[in-house]
Short mmCIF file of C-alpha atoms and ligand atoms in Angstrom, two decimals:
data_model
loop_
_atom_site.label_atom_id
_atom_site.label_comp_id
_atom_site.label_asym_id
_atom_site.label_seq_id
_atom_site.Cartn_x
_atom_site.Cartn_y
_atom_site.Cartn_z
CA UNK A 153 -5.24 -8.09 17.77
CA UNK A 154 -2.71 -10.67 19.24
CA UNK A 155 0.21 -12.16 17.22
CA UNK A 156 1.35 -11.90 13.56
CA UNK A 157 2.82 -14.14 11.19
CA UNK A 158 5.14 -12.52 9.48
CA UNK A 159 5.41 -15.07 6.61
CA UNK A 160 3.14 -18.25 6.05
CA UNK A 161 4.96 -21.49 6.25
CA UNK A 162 6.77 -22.74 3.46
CA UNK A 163 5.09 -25.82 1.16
CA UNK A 164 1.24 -24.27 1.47
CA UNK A 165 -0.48 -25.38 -1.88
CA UNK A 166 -1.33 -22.33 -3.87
CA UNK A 167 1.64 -19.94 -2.09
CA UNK A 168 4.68 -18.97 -2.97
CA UNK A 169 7.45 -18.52 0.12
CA UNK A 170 9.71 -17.20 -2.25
CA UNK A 171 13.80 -16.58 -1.31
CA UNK A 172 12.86 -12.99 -2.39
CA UNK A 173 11.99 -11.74 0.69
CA UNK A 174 13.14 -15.06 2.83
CA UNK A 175 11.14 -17.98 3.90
CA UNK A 176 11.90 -17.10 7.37
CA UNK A 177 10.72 -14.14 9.58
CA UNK A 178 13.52 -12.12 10.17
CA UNK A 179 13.46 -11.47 13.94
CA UNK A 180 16.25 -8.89 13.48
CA UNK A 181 17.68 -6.37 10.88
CA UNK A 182 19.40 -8.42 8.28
CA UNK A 183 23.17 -6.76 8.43
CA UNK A 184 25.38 -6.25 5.79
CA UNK A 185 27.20 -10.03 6.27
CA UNK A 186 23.91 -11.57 5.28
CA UNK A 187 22.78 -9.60 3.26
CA UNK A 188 26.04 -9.49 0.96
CA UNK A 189 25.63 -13.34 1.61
CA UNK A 190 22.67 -14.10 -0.51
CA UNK A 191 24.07 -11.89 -3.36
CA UNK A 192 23.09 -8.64 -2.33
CA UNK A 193 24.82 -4.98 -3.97
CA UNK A 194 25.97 -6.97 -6.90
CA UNK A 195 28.00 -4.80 -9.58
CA UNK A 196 25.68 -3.30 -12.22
CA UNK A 197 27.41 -4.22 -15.10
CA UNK A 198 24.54 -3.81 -18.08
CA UNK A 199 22.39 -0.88 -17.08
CA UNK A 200 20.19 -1.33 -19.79
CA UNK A 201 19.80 -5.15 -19.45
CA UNK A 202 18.46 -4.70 -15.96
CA UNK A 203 16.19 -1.65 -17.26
CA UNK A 204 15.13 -4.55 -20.14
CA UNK A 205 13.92 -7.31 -17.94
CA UNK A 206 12.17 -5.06 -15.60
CA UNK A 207 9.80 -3.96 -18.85
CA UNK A 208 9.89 -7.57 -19.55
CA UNK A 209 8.42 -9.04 -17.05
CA UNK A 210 6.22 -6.53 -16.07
CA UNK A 211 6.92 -5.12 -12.97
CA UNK A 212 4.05 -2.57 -11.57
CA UNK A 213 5.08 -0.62 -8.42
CA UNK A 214 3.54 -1.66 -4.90
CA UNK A 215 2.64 1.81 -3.15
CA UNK A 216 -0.86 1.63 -4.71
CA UNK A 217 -1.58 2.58 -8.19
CA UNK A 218 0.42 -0.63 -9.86
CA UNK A 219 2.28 1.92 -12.32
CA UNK A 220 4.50 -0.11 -14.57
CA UNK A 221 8.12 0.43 -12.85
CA UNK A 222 10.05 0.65 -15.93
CA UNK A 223 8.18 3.33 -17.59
CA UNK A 224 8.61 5.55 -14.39
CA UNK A 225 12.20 4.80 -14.30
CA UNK A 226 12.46 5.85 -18.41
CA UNK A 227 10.73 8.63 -17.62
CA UNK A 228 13.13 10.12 -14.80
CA UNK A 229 16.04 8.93 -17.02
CA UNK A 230 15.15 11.20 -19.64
CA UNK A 231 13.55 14.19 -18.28
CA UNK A 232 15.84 16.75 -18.28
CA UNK A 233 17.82 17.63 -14.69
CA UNK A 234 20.13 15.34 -12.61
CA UNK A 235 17.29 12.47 -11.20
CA UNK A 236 16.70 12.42 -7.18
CA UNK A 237 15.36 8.91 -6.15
CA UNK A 238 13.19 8.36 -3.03
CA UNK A 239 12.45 4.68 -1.27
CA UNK A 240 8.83 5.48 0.03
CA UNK A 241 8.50 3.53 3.32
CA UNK A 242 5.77 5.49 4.39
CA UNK A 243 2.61 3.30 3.83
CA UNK A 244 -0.35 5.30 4.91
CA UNK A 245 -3.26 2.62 4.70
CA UNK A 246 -3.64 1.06 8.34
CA UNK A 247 -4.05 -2.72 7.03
CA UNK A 248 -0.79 -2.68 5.65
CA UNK A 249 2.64 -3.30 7.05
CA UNK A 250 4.23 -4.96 4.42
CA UNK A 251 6.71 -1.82 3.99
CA UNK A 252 7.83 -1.27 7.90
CA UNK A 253 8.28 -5.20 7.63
CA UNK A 254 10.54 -4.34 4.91
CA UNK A 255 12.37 -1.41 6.39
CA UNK A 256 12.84 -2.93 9.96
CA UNK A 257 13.81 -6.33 8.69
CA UNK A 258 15.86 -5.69 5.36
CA UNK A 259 17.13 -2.28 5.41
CA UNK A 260 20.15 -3.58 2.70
CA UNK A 261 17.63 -5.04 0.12
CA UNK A 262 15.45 -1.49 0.43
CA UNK A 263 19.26 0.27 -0.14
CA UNK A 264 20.12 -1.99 -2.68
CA UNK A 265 17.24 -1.34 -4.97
CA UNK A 266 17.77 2.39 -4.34
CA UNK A 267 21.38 2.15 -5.73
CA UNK A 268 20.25 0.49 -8.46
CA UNK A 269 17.21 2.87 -9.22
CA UNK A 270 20.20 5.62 -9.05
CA UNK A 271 22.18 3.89 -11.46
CA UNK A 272 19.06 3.14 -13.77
CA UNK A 273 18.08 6.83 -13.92
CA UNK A 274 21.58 8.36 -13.52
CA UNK A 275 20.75 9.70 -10.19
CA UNK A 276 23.40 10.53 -7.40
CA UNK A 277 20.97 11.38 -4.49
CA UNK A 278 18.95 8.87 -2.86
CA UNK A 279 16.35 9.55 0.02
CA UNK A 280 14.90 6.58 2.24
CA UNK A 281 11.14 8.30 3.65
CA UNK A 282 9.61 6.72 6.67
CA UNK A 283 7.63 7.53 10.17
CA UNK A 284 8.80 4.23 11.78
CA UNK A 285 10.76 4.57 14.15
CA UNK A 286 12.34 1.31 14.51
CA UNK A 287 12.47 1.35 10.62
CA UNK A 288 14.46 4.72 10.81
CA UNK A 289 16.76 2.99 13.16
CA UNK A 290 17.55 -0.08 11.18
CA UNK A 291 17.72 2.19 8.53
CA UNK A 292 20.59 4.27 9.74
CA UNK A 293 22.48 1.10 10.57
CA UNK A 294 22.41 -0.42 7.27
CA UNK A 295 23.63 3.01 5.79
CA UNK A 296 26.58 3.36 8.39
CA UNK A 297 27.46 -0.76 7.76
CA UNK A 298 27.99 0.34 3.71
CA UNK A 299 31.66 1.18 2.46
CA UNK A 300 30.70 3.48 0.03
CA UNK A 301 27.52 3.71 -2.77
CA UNK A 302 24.91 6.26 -3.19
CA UNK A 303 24.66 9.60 -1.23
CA UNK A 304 21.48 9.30 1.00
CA UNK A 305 19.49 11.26 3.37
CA UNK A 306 16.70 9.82 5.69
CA UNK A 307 13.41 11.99 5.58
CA UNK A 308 10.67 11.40 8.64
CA UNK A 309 7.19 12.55 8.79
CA UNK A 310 4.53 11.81 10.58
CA UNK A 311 2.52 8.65 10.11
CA UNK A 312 -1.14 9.75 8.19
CA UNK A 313 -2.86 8.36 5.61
CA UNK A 314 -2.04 11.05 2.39
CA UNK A 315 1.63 11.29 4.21
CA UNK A 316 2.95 8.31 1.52
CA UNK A 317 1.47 10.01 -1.62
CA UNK A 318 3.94 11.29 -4.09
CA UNK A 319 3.31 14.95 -4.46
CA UNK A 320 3.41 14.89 -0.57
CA UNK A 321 6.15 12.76 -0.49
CA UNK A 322 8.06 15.69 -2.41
CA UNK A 323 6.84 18.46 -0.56
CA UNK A 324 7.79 17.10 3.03
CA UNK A 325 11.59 16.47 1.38
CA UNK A 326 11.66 19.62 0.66
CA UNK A 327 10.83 20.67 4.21
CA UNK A 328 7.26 21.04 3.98
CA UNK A 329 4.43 19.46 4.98
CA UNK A 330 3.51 15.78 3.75
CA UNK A 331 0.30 17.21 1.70
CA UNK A 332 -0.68 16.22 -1.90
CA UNK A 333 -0.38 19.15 -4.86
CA UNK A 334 -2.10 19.52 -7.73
CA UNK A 335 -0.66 17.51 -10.91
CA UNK A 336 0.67 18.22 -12.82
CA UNK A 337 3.69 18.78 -12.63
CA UNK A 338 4.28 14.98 -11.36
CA UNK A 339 7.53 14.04 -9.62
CA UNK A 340 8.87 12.68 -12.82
CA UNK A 341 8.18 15.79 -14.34
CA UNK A 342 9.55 18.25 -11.48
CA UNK A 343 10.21 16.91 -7.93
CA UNK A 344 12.78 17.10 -5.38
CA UNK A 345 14.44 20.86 -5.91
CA UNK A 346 12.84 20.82 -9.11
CA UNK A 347 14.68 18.07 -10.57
CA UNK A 348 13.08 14.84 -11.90
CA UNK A 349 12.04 12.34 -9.01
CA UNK A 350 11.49 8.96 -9.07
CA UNK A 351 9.29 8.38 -5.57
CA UNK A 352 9.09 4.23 -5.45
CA UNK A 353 7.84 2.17 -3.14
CA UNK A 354 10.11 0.23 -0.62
CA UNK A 355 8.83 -3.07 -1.83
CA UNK A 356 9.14 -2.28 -5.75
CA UNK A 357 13.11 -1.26 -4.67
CA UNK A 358 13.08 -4.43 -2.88
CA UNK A 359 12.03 -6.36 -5.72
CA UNK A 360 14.87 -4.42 -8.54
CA UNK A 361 17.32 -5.71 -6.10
CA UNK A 362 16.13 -9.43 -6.08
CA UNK A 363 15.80 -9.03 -9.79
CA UNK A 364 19.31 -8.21 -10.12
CA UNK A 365 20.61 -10.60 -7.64
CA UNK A 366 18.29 -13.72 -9.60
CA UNK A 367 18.02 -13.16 -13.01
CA UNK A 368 16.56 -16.27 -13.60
CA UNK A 369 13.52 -15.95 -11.12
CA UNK A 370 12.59 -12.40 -12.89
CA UNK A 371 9.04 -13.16 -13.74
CA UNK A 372 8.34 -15.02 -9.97
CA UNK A 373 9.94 -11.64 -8.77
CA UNK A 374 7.78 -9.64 -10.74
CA UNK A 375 4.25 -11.51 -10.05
CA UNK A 376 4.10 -12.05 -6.47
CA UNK A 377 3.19 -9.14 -3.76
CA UNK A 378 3.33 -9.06 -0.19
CA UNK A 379 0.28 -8.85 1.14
CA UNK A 380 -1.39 -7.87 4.64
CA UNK A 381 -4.39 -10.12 6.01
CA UNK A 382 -6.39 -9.53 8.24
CA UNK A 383 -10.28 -9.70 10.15
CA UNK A 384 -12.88 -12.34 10.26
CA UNK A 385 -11.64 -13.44 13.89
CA UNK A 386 -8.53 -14.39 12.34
CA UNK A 387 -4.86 -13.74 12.92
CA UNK A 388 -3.30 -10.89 11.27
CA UNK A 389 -0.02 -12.25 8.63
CA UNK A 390 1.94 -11.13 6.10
CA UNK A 391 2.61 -13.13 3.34
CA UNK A 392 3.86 -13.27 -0.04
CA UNK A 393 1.95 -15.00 -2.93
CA UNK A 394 1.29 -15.30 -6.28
CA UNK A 395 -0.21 -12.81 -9.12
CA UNK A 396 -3.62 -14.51 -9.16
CA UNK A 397 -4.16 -16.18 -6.21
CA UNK A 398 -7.94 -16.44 -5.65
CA UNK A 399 -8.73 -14.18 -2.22
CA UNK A 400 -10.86 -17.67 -1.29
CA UNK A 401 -7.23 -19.15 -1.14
CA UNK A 402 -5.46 -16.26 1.17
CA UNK A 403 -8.68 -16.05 3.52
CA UNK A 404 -8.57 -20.05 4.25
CA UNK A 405 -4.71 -20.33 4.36
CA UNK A 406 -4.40 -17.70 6.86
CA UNK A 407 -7.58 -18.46 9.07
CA UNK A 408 -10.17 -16.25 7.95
CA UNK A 409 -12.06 -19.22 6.37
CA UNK A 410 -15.63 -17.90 7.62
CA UNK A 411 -15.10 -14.70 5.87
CA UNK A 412 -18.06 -13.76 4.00
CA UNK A 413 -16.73 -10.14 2.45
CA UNK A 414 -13.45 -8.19 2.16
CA UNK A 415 -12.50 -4.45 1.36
CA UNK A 416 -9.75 -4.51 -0.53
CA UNK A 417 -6.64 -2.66 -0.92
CA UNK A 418 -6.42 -1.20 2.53
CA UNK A 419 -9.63 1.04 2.31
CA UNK A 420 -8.68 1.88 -1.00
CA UNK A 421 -10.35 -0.45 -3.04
CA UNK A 422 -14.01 -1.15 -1.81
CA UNK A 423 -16.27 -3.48 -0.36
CA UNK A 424 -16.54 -6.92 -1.97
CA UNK A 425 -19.66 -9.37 -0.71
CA UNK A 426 -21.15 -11.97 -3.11
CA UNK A 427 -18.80 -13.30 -5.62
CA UNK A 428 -15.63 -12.29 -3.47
CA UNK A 429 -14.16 -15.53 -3.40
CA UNK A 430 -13.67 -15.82 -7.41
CA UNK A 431 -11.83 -12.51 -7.35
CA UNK A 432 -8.00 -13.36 -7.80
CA UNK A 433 -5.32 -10.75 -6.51
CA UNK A 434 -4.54 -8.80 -9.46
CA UNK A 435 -4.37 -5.45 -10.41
CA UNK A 436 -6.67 -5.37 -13.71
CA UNK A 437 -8.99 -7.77 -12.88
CA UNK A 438 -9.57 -5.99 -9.43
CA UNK A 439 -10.30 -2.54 -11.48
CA UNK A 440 -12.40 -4.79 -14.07
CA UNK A 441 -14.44 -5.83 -11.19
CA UNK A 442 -14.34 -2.14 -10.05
CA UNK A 443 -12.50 -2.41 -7.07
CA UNK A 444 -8.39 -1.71 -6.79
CA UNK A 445 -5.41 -3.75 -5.30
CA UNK A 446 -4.22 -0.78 -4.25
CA UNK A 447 -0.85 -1.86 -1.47
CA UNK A 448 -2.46 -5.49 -1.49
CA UNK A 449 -4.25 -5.25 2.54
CA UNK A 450 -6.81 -7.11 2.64
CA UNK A 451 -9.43 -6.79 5.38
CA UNK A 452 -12.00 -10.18 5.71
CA UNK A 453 -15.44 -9.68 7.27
CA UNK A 454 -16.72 -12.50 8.88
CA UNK A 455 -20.48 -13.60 9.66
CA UNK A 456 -20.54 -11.51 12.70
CA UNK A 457 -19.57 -8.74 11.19
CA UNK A 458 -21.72 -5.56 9.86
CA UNK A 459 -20.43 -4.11 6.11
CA UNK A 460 -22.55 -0.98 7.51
CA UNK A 461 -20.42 -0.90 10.36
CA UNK A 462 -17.21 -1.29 8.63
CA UNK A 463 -18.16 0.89 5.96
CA UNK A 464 -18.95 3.32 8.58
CA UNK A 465 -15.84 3.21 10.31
CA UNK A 466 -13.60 3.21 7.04
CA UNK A 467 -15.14 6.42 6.00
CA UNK A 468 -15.05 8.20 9.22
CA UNK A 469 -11.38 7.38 9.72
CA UNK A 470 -10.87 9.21 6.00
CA UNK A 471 -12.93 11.72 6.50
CA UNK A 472 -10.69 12.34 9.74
CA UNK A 473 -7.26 11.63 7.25
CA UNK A 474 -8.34 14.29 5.04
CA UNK A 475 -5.94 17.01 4.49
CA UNK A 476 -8.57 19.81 4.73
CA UNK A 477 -6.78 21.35 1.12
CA UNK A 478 -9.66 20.21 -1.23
CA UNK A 479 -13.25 21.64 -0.79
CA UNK A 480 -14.77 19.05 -2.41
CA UNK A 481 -12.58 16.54 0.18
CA UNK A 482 -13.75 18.15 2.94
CA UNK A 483 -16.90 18.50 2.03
CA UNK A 484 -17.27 15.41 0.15
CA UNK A 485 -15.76 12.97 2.76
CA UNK A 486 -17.74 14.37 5.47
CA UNK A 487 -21.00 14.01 3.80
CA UNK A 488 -20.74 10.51 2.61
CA UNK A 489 -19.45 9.65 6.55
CA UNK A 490 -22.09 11.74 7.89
CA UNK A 491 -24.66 10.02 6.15
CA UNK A 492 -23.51 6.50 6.54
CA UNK A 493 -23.36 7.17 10.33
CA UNK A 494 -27.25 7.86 10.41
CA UNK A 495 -27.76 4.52 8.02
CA UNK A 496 -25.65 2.63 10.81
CA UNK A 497 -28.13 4.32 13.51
CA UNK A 498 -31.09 4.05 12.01
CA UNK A 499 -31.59 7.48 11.35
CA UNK A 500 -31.53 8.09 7.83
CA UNK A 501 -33.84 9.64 5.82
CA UNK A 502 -35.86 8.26 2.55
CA UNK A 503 -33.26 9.89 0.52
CA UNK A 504 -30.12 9.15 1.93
CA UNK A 505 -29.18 6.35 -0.10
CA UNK A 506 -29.65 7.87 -3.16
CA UNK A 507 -27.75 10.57 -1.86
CA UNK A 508 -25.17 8.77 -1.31
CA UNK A 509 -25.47 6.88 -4.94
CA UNK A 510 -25.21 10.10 -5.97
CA UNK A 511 -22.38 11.26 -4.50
CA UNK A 512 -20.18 8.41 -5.00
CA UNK A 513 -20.63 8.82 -8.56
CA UNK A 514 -19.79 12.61 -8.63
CA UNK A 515 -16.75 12.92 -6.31
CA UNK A 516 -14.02 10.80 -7.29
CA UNK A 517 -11.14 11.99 -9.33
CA UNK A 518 -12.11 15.11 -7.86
CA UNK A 519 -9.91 15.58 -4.80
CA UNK A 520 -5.91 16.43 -5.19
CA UNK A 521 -5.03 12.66 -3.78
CA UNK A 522 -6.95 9.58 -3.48
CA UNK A 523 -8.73 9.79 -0.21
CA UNK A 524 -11.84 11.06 -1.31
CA UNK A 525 -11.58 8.43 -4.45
CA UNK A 526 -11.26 5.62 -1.22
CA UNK A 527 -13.85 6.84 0.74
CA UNK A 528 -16.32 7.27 -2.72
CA UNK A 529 -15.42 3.64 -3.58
CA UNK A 530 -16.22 2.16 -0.19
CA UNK A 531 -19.70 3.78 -0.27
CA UNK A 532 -20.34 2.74 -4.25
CA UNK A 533 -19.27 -0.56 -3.51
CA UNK A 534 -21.41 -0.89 0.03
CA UNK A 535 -24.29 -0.14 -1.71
CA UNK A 536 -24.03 -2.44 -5.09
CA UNK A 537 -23.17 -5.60 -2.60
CA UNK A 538 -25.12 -5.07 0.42
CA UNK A 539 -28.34 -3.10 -0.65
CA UNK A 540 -30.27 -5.82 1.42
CA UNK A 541 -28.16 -4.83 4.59
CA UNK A 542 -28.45 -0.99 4.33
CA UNK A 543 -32.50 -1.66 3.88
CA UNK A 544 -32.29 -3.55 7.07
CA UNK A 545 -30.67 -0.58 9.07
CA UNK A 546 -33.85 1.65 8.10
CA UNK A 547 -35.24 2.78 11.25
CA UNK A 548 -33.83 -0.16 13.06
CA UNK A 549 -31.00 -1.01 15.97
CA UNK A 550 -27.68 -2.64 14.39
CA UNK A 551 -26.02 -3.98 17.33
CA UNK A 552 -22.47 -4.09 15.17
CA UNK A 553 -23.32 -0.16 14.65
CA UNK A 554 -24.15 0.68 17.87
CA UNK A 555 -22.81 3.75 19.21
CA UNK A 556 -20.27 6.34 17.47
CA UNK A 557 -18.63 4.97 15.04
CA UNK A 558 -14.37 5.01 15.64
CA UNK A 559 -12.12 7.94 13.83
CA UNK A 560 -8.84 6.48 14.44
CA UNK A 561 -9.19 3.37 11.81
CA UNK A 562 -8.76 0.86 14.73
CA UNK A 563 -10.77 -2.13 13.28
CA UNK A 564 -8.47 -2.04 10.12
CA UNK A 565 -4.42 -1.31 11.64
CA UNK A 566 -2.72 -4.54 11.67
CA UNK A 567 0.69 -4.45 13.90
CA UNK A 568 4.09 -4.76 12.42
CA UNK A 569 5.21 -7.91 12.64
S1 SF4 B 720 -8.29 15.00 -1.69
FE1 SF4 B 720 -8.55 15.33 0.51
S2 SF4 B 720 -6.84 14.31 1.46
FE2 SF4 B 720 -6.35 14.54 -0.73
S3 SF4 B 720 -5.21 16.47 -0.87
FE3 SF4 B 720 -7.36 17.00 -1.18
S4 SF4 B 720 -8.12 17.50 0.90
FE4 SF4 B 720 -6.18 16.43 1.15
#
């Protein structure tokens, strides 16, 4: 995959190219000048004013799940325990770069909303998680160009697809591996050291700050998400839009206008053929629809491609992400790739479909994280849109499926831009 817009121009009809995250690409770290500039580290004068608007208007965090941001912060205010807060930069799904864009480009917004997720939840320890290198480094220059503010430690890990999720985030702090636990207890509940933990995403942080810094444009602020595009012989680009905007809208602006299908939500939220183009980027209309936003990639198939064949590949590349802690995981995950690799070649039995009908009805919710919930919904979703396609691979060559299908999640990672 060759070049990557990092934002779409401003002016498109239907977009927003908000000053939130500026309407320019940043080719550089933004430094402490600019960033103090456009309003940046403001005083926190009304703690609970801030606190109010973010319940006001909504705001749902961006790692995945779309929690609402100001219940999580309540709830590590007033568990008992001196609060740790975390910046999670490490996003797991391979579509999505929206939070290395973030890190690398503007480490002082990312710091900013940490400082004021401290002062929200009366927390005086702050931890910025990543695997990005270059994000670690523009990191560690933003924190040596601050005066003063928040105490805060940078945590690495290694870059895999569970790596991001909470629990794991918590146990790699701590100097373990980055693994899911059982819940509960949650983070919020017992965390870091055993105190209360509020584990946010980069880009919610990112969007407290702007909140604080604009006031006025707290429900834009709120609404719009930065979101990954990419497949369907298009480029790859980053942009930031609207609550709402139809997927029809994103796929034409940014060159995937032949796209006739799109798995949503990195490979978190399933396969979507017929009908795709009504679906509009939001959280509960996604889930109504029985898909998920999940960190807002999405990944277009175009007329050439197979939904076997990416459906193949998206559940190979989990099955190869899982952590190996579950039984069910390992089990479960391997059997649902397994059999979609002898679909793709032709080789499946009579029963296999309804084996795997079967199985993606059983196994999610089942597994300690949400891989084997991903790799479920990508096989539930394959079959209820493409029944006629996985009827055509009986006994037949695929030329999209020839050959083993990828582990490594290749056809899905987008570059940083
Ligand atoms: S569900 Fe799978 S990936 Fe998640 S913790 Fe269990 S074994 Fe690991």
């Amino acid at each position: 995959m060759t070049g990557v817009r990092s934002l779409l121009p401003e002016g498109q009809p239907g977009l927003l190219v908000s000053p939130v995250f500026g309407a320019e690409p940043y080719r550089d770290a933004e430094d402490l000048a600019g960033y103090l500039a456009v309003g940046g580290y403001a005083p926190l004068t009304a703690r609970d004013r801030l606190l109010d608007r973010i319940a006001a208007v909504g705001l749902r965090g961006r790692g995945g799940a779309g929690f609402p941001t100001a219940v999580k912060l309540s709830a590590v205010r007033d568990a008992p325990g001196r609060p740790v807060v975390v910046a999670n930069g490490e996003e797991g799904e391979p579509g999505s770069v929206k939070d290395r864009w973030l890190l690398r480009h503007r480490p002082h917004l990312i710091l900013d909303g940490l400082r004021l997720a401290a002062a929200l939840t009366g927390a005086e320890h702050g931890v910025v998680y990543l695997s990005d290198t270059r994000a670690e480094q523009a990191v560690r220059q933003a924190l040596a160009e601050r005066l003063a503010g928040l105490r805060v430690d940078v945590v690495r890990t290694d870059h895999t697809y569970v790596a991001g999720e909470e629990t794991a985030v918590v146990r790699r702090i701590e100097g373990g591996p980055a693994l899911p636990t059982a819940k509960p207890p949650r983070p919020f509940e017992a965390g870091v050291g055993g105190a209360p933990t509020l584990v946010a995403n980069v880009e919610t942080l990112a969007r407290i700050a702007v909140m604080h810094a604009c006031p006025d444009a707290a429900g834009a602020v709120a609404g719009a998400h930065l979101v990954t595009l990419a497949g369907a012989g298009g480029a790859a680009a980053l942009a930031e839009v609207p609550a709402g905007t139809h997927l029809k809208i994103l796929a034409d602006l940014c060159g995937h206008g032949r796209a006739e299908a799109v798995l949503l939500g990195g490979l978190f939220g399933g396969l979507y053929g017929a009908g795709w183009t009504d679906l509009p980027l939001d959280h509960d209309l996604l889930q109504a629809a029985g898909g998920a936003l999940g960190c807002g990639a999405l990944h277009f198939l175009g007329p050439d491609d197979c939904p076997v064949a990416a459906a193949t590949e998206a559940t190979a590349y989990l099955a190869a992400q899982s952590a190996r802690q579950c039984g069910v995981c390992v089990s479960g995950t391997g059997a649902l790739a397994g059999t979609l690799a002898a679909v793709a070649r032709g080789e499946a039995g009579d029963a296999a479909a309804d084996k795997l009908h079967r199985w993606s009805r059983q196994l999610p919710g089942r597994g300690a994280c949400g891989l084997l919930d991903a790799a479920a919904r990508i096989v539930s979703t394959l079959l209820a849109h493409f029944p006629g396609r996985i009827d055509a691979h009986r006994g037949a060559t695929c030329p999209a499926c020839a050959g083993p299908a990828p582990h490594d999640g290749r056809r899905f990672t987008v570059p940083v831009p």
